[in-house]
Coordinates of C-alpha atoms and ligand atoms in Angstrom, one line a residue:
X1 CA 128.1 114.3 100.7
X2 CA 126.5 115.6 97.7
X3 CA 124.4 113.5 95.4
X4 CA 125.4 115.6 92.6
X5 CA 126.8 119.5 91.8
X6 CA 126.7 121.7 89.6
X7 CA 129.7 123.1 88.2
X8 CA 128.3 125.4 85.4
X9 CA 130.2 124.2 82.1
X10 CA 130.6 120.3 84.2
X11 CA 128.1 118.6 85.8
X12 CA 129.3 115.8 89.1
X13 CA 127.5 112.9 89.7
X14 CA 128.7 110.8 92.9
X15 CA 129.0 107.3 91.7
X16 CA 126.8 105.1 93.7
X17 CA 127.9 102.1 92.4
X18 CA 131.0 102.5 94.4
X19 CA 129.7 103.2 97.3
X20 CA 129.8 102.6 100.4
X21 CA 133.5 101.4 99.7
X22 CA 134.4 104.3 97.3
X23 CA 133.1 107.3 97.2
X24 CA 134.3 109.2 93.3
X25 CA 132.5 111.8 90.8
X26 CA 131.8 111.3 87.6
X27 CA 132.2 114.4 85.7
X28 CA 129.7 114.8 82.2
X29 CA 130.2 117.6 79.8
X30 CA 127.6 116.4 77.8
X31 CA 124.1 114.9 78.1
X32 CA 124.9 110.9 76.9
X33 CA 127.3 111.0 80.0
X34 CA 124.2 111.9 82.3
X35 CA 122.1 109.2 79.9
X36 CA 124.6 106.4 81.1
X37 CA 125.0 107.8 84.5
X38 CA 121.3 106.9 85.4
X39 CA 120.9 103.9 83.1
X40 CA 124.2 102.0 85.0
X41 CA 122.5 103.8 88.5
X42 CA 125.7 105.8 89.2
X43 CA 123.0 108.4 90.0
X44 CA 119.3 106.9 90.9
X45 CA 116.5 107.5 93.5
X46 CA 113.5 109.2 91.6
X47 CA 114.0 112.8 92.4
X48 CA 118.0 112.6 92.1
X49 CA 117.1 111.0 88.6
X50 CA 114.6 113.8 87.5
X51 CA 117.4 116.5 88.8
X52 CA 120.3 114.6 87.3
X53 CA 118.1 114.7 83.7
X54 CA 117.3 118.5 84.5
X55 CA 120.7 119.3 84.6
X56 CA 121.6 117.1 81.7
X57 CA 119.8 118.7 79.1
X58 CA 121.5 122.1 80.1
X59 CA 124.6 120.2 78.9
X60 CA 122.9 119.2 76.2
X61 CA 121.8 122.6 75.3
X62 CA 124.9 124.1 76.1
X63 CA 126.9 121.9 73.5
X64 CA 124.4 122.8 70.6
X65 CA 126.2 124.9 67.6
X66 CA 122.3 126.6 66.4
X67 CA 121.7 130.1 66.1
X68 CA 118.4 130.1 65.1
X69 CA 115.6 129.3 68.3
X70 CA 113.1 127.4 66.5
X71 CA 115.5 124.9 65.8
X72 CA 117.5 125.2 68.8
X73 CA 114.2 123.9 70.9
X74 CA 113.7 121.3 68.6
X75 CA 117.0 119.6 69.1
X76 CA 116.7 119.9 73.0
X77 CA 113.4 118.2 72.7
X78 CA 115.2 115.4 70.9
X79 CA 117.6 115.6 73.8
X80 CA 115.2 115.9 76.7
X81 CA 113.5 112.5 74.2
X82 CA 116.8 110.6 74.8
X83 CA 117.2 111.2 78.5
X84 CA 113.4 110.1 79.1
X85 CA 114.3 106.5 77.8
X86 CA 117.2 106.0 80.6
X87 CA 114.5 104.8 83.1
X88 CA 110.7 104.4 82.9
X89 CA 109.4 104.0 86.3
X90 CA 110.4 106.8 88.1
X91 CA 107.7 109.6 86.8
X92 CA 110.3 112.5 88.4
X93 CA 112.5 112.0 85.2
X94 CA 109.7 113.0 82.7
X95 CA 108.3 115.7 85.4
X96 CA 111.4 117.1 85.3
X97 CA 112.3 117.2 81.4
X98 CA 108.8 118.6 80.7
X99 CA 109.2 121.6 83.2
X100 CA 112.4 122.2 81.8
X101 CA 111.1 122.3 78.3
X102 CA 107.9 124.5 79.5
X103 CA 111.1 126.5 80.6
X104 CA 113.0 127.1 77.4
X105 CA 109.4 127.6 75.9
X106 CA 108.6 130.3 77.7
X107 CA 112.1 132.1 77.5
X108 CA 111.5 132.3 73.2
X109 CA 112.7 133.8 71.4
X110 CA 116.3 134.0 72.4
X111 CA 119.9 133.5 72.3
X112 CA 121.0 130.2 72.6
X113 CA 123.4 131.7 75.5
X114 CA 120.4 133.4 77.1
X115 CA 117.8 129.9 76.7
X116 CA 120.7 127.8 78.3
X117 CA 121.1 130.1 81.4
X118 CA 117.2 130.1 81.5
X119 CA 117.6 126.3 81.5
X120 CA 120.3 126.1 84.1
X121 CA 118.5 128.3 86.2
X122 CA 114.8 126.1 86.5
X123 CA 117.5 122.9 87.0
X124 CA 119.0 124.6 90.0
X125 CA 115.7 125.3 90.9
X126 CA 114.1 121.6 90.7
X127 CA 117.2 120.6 92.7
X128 CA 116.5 123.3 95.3
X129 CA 112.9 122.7 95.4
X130 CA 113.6 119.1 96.2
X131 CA 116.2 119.5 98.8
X132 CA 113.6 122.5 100.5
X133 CA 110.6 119.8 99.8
X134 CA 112.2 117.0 101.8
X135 CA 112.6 118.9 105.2
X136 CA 109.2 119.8 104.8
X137 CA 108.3 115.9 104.1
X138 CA 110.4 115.1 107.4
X139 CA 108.6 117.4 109.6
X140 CA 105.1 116.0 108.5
X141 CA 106.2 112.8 108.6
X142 CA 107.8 112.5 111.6
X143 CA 104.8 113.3 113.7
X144 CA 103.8 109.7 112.4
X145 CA 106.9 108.1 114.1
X146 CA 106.3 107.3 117.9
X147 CA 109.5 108.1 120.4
X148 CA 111.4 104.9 120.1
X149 CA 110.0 103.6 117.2
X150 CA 111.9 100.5 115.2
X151 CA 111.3 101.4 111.7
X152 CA 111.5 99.0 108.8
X153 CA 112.7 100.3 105.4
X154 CA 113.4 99.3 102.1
X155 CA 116.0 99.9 98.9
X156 CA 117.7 103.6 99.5
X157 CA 115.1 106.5 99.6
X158 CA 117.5 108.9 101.1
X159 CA 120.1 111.9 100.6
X160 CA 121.7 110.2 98.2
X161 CA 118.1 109.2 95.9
X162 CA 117.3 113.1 96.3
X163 CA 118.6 116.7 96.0
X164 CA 119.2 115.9 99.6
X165 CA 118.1 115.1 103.1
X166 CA 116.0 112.2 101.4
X167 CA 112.3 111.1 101.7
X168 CA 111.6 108.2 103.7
X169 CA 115.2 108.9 105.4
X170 CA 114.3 112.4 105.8
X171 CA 111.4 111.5 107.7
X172 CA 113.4 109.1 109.9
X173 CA 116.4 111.7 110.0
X174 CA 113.4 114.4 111.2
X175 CA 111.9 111.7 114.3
X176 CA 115.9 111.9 115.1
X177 CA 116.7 115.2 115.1
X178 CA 113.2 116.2 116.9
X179 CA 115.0 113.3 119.8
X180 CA 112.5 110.5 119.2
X181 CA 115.1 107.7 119.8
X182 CA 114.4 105.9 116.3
X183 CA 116.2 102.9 115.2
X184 CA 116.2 101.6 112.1
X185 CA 116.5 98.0 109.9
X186 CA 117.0 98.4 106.5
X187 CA 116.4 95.2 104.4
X188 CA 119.3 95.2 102.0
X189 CA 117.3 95.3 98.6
X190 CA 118.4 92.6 96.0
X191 CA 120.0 92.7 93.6
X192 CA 121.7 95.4 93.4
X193 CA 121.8 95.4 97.3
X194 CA 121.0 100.0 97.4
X195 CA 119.7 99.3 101.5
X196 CA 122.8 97.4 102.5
X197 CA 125.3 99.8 100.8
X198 CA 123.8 103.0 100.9
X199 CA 121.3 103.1 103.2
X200 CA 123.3 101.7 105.7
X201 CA 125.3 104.2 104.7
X202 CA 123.8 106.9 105.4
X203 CA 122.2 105.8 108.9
X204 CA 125.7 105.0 110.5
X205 CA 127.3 108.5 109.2
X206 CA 124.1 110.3 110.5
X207 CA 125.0 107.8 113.5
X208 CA 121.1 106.4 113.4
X209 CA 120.9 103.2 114.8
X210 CA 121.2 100.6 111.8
X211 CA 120.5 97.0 111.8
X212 CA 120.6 95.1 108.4
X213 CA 118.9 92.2 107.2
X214 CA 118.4 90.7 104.0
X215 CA 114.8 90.7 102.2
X216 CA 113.8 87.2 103.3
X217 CA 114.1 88.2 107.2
X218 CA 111.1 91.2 107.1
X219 CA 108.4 88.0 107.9
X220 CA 110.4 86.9 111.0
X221 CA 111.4 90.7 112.4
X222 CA 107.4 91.3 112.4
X223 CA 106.3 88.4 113.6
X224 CA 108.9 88.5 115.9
X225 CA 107.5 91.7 117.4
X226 CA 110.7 93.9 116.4
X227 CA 109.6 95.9 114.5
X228 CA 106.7 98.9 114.9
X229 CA 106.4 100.7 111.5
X230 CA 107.2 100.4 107.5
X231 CA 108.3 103.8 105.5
X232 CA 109.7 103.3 102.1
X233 CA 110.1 105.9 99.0
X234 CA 108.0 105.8 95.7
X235 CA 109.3 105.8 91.9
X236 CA 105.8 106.3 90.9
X237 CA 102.3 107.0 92.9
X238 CA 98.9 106.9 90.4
X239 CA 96.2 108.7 91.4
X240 CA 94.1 106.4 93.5
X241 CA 96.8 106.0 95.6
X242 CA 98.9 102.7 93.8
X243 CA 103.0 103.0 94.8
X244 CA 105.5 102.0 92.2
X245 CA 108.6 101.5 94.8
X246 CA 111.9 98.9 94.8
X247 CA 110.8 95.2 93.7
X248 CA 109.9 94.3 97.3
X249 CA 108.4 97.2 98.7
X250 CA 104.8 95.0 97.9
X251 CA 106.0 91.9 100.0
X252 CA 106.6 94.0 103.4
X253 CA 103.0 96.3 102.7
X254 CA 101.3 92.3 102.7
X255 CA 103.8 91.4 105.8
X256 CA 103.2 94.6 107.4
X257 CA 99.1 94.3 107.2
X258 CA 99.1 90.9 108.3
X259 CA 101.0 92.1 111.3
X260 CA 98.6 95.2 111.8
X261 CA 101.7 97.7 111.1
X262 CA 101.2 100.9 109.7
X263 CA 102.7 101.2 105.9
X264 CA 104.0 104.6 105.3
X265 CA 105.1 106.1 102.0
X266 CA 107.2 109.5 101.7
X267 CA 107.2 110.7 98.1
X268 CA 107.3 114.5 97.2
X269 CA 104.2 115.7 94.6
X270 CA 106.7 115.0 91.6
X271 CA 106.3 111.3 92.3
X272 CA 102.6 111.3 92.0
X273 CA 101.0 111.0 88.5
X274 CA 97.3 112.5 88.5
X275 CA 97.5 111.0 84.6
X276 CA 97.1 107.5 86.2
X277 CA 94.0 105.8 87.0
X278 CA 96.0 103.5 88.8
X279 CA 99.0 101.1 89.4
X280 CA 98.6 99.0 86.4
X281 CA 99.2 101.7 84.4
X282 CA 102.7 102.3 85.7
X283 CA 105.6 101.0 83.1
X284 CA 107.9 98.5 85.6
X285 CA 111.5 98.2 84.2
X286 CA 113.3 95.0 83.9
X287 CA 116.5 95.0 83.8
X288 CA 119.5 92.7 82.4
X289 CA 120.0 88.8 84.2
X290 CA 123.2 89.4 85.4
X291 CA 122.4 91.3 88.0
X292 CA 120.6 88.4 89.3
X293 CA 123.2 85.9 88.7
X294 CA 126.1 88.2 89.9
X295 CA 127.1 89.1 92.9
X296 CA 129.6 92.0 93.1
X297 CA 131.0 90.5 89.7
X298 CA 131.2 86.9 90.4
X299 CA 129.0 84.2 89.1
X300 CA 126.0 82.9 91.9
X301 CA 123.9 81.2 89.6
X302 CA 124.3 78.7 87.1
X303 CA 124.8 79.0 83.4
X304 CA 121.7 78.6 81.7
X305 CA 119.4 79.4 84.2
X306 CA 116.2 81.9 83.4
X307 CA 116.2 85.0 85.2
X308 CA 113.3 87.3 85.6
X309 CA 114.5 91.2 87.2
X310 CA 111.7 93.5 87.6
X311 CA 113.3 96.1 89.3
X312 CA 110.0 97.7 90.5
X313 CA 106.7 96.6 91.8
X314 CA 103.5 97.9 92.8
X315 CA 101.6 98.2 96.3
X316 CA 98.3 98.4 96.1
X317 CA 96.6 101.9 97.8
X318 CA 94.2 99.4 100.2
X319 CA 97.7 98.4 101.8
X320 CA 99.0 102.4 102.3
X321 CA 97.9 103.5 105.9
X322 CA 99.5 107.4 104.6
X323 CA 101.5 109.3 102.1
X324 CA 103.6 111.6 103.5
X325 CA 104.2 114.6 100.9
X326 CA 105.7 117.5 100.8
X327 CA 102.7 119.4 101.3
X328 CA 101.5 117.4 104.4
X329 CA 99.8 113.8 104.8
X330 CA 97.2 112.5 103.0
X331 CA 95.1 109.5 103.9
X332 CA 92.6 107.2 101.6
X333 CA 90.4 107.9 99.7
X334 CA 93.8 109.1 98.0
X335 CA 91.7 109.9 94.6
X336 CA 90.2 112.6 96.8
X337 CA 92.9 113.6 99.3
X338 CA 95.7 113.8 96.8
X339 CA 93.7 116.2 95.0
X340 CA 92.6 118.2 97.9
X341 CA 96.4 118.9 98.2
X342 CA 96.4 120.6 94.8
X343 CA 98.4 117.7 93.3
X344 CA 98.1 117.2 89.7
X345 CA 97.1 120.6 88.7
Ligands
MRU401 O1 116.5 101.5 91.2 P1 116.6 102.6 92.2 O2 117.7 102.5 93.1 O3 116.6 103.9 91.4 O4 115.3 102.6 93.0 C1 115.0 103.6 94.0 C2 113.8 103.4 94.7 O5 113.0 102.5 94.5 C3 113.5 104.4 95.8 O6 112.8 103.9 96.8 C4 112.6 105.5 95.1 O7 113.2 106.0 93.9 C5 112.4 106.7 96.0 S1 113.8 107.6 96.2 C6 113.5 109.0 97.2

């Protein structure tokens, strides 16, 4: 199932709020539609949300009434502004705007007609790129994964977070598909619960074995001996090797180390940000109380009660074992190796 499609005049967007229970589009003809999209996490997963904004800003462009180019590239910059607000973690979104932008710069002067198919073609592109990047991710990654290996995952850093195939699911779907024998548990990610209904998702459609547990059970499943490996996404990766990821994603790289588990992280080189020193300089949305003190609509908590909802933390790199990238896998020192791989120029 597509993540998202291009229609040329509409852009799709599979609402992942629905899912796994229903599975609809959201159609946007114009770039506030995308905005909301990826605010309310219709559309999320760092690289879908970086493609999702690429292909907003065509709309946006595309619904302009300006002749003249000067002032046609200053409103999509306003535009491209707006979209960058939607989510601050995930570093893909701003990757994406800006190489758009460096797009319609270098296409000037022109027609608005001629900038917006300019535009619409570097979005198809980014999407492309991403879908092409994640294979390659899998088939580095996966030499990681031993045959039979019970991976551990967190929050939903699959086909449905990317262009396609997925990142930390891609490498999992690759161990799979080379015959490895790989089952999976995937914690289910409160609050908003993306491992239970989408990861699981995925994994039984793929028919990968899938057990779920909630957050709280990780401690036990290690210590318990069940489990052999950790791979999760990233929103964010600094340069010295600090992973912004799903609130959580720090608590199993501490209950992995103390088990003496290897910590993976899959993350394609549009996730890592060579501007970073490191991790503390990553912004970590919070985001509003009720989805702590809902469930599925309906009141858990009680009235009155403070809620804190950081919907991202961050792992330190001394707690990474690797980073699998897109172009191969990169051990500490990550200040060093991450650069060796070209990232960041
Ligand atoms: O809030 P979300 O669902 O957008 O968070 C997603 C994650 O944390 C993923 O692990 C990350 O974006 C990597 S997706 C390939």
């Amino acid at each position: 199932m597509e993540t998202m499609r291009w229609e040329g005049r509409e852009f799709l967007i599979l609402d992942q709020t629905g899912l796994p229970g229903r599975a609809e589009y959201i159609r946007c003809r114009d770039y506030p539609e995308v905005a909301e999209a990826i605010r309310r996490l219709s559309v999320r997963g760092a690289p879908a949300i970086g493609a999702a904004a690429a292909f907003g800003l065509v709309l946006g462009a595309m619904n302009l009434k300006v002749d003249d180019p000067l002032e046609f590239l200053a409103r999509v910059e306003e535009i491209a502004d707006r979209l960058s607000t939607t989510r601050p973690t995930a570093v893909n979104l701003n990757w994406a705007l800006e190489r758009m932008l460096a797009r319609l710069r270098s296409s000037m002067p022109g027609k608005p007609g001629e900038l917006v198919a300019a535009m619409a073609g570097e979005a198809e592109k980014i999407y492309r790129e991403d879908l092409e990047g994640n294979r390659k991710m899998g088939r580095f990654g996966q030499e990681l994964i031993p045959a039979g290996a019970r991976i551990l995952t967190h929050c939903n850093a699959g086909a449905l977070a990317t262009a396609g195939y997925g990142t930390a699911l891609g490498v999992i779907r690759a161990a799979h598909e080379a015959g490895k024998k790989v089952c999976v548990y995937a914690g289910e990610t409160r609050p908003l619960l993306q491992g239970a209904r989408l990861t699981a998702w995925e994994m039984v459609r793929d028919g990968i074995p899938v057990t779920l547990i909630t957050d709280g059970m990780a401690g036990y499943l290690m210590a318990k001996g069940m489990v052999d490996l950790v791979v999760v996404g990233a929103d964010r990766i600094a340069s010295n090797g600090d992973v912004a990821n799903k609130i959580g994603t720090y608590g199993l790289a501490v209950l992995a180390r103390e088990h003496g588990l290897p910590f993976y992280v899959a993350a394609p080189f549009s996730t890592v940000d060579m501007s970073l020193e490191s991790g503390a300089g990553i912004p970590i949305e919070e985001r509003n109380a009720e989805e702590v003190t809902h469930l599925a609509g309906v009141r858990v908590a009680p009235e009155g009660v403070g809620v804190w909802n950081p919907a991202f933390d961050v792992t330190p790199a001394r707690l990474v074992s690797a980073i699998i990238t897109d172009r191969g896998v990169v051990r500490p020192p990550y200040e060093k190796t991450l650069r060796e791989l070209g990232i960041g120029e």
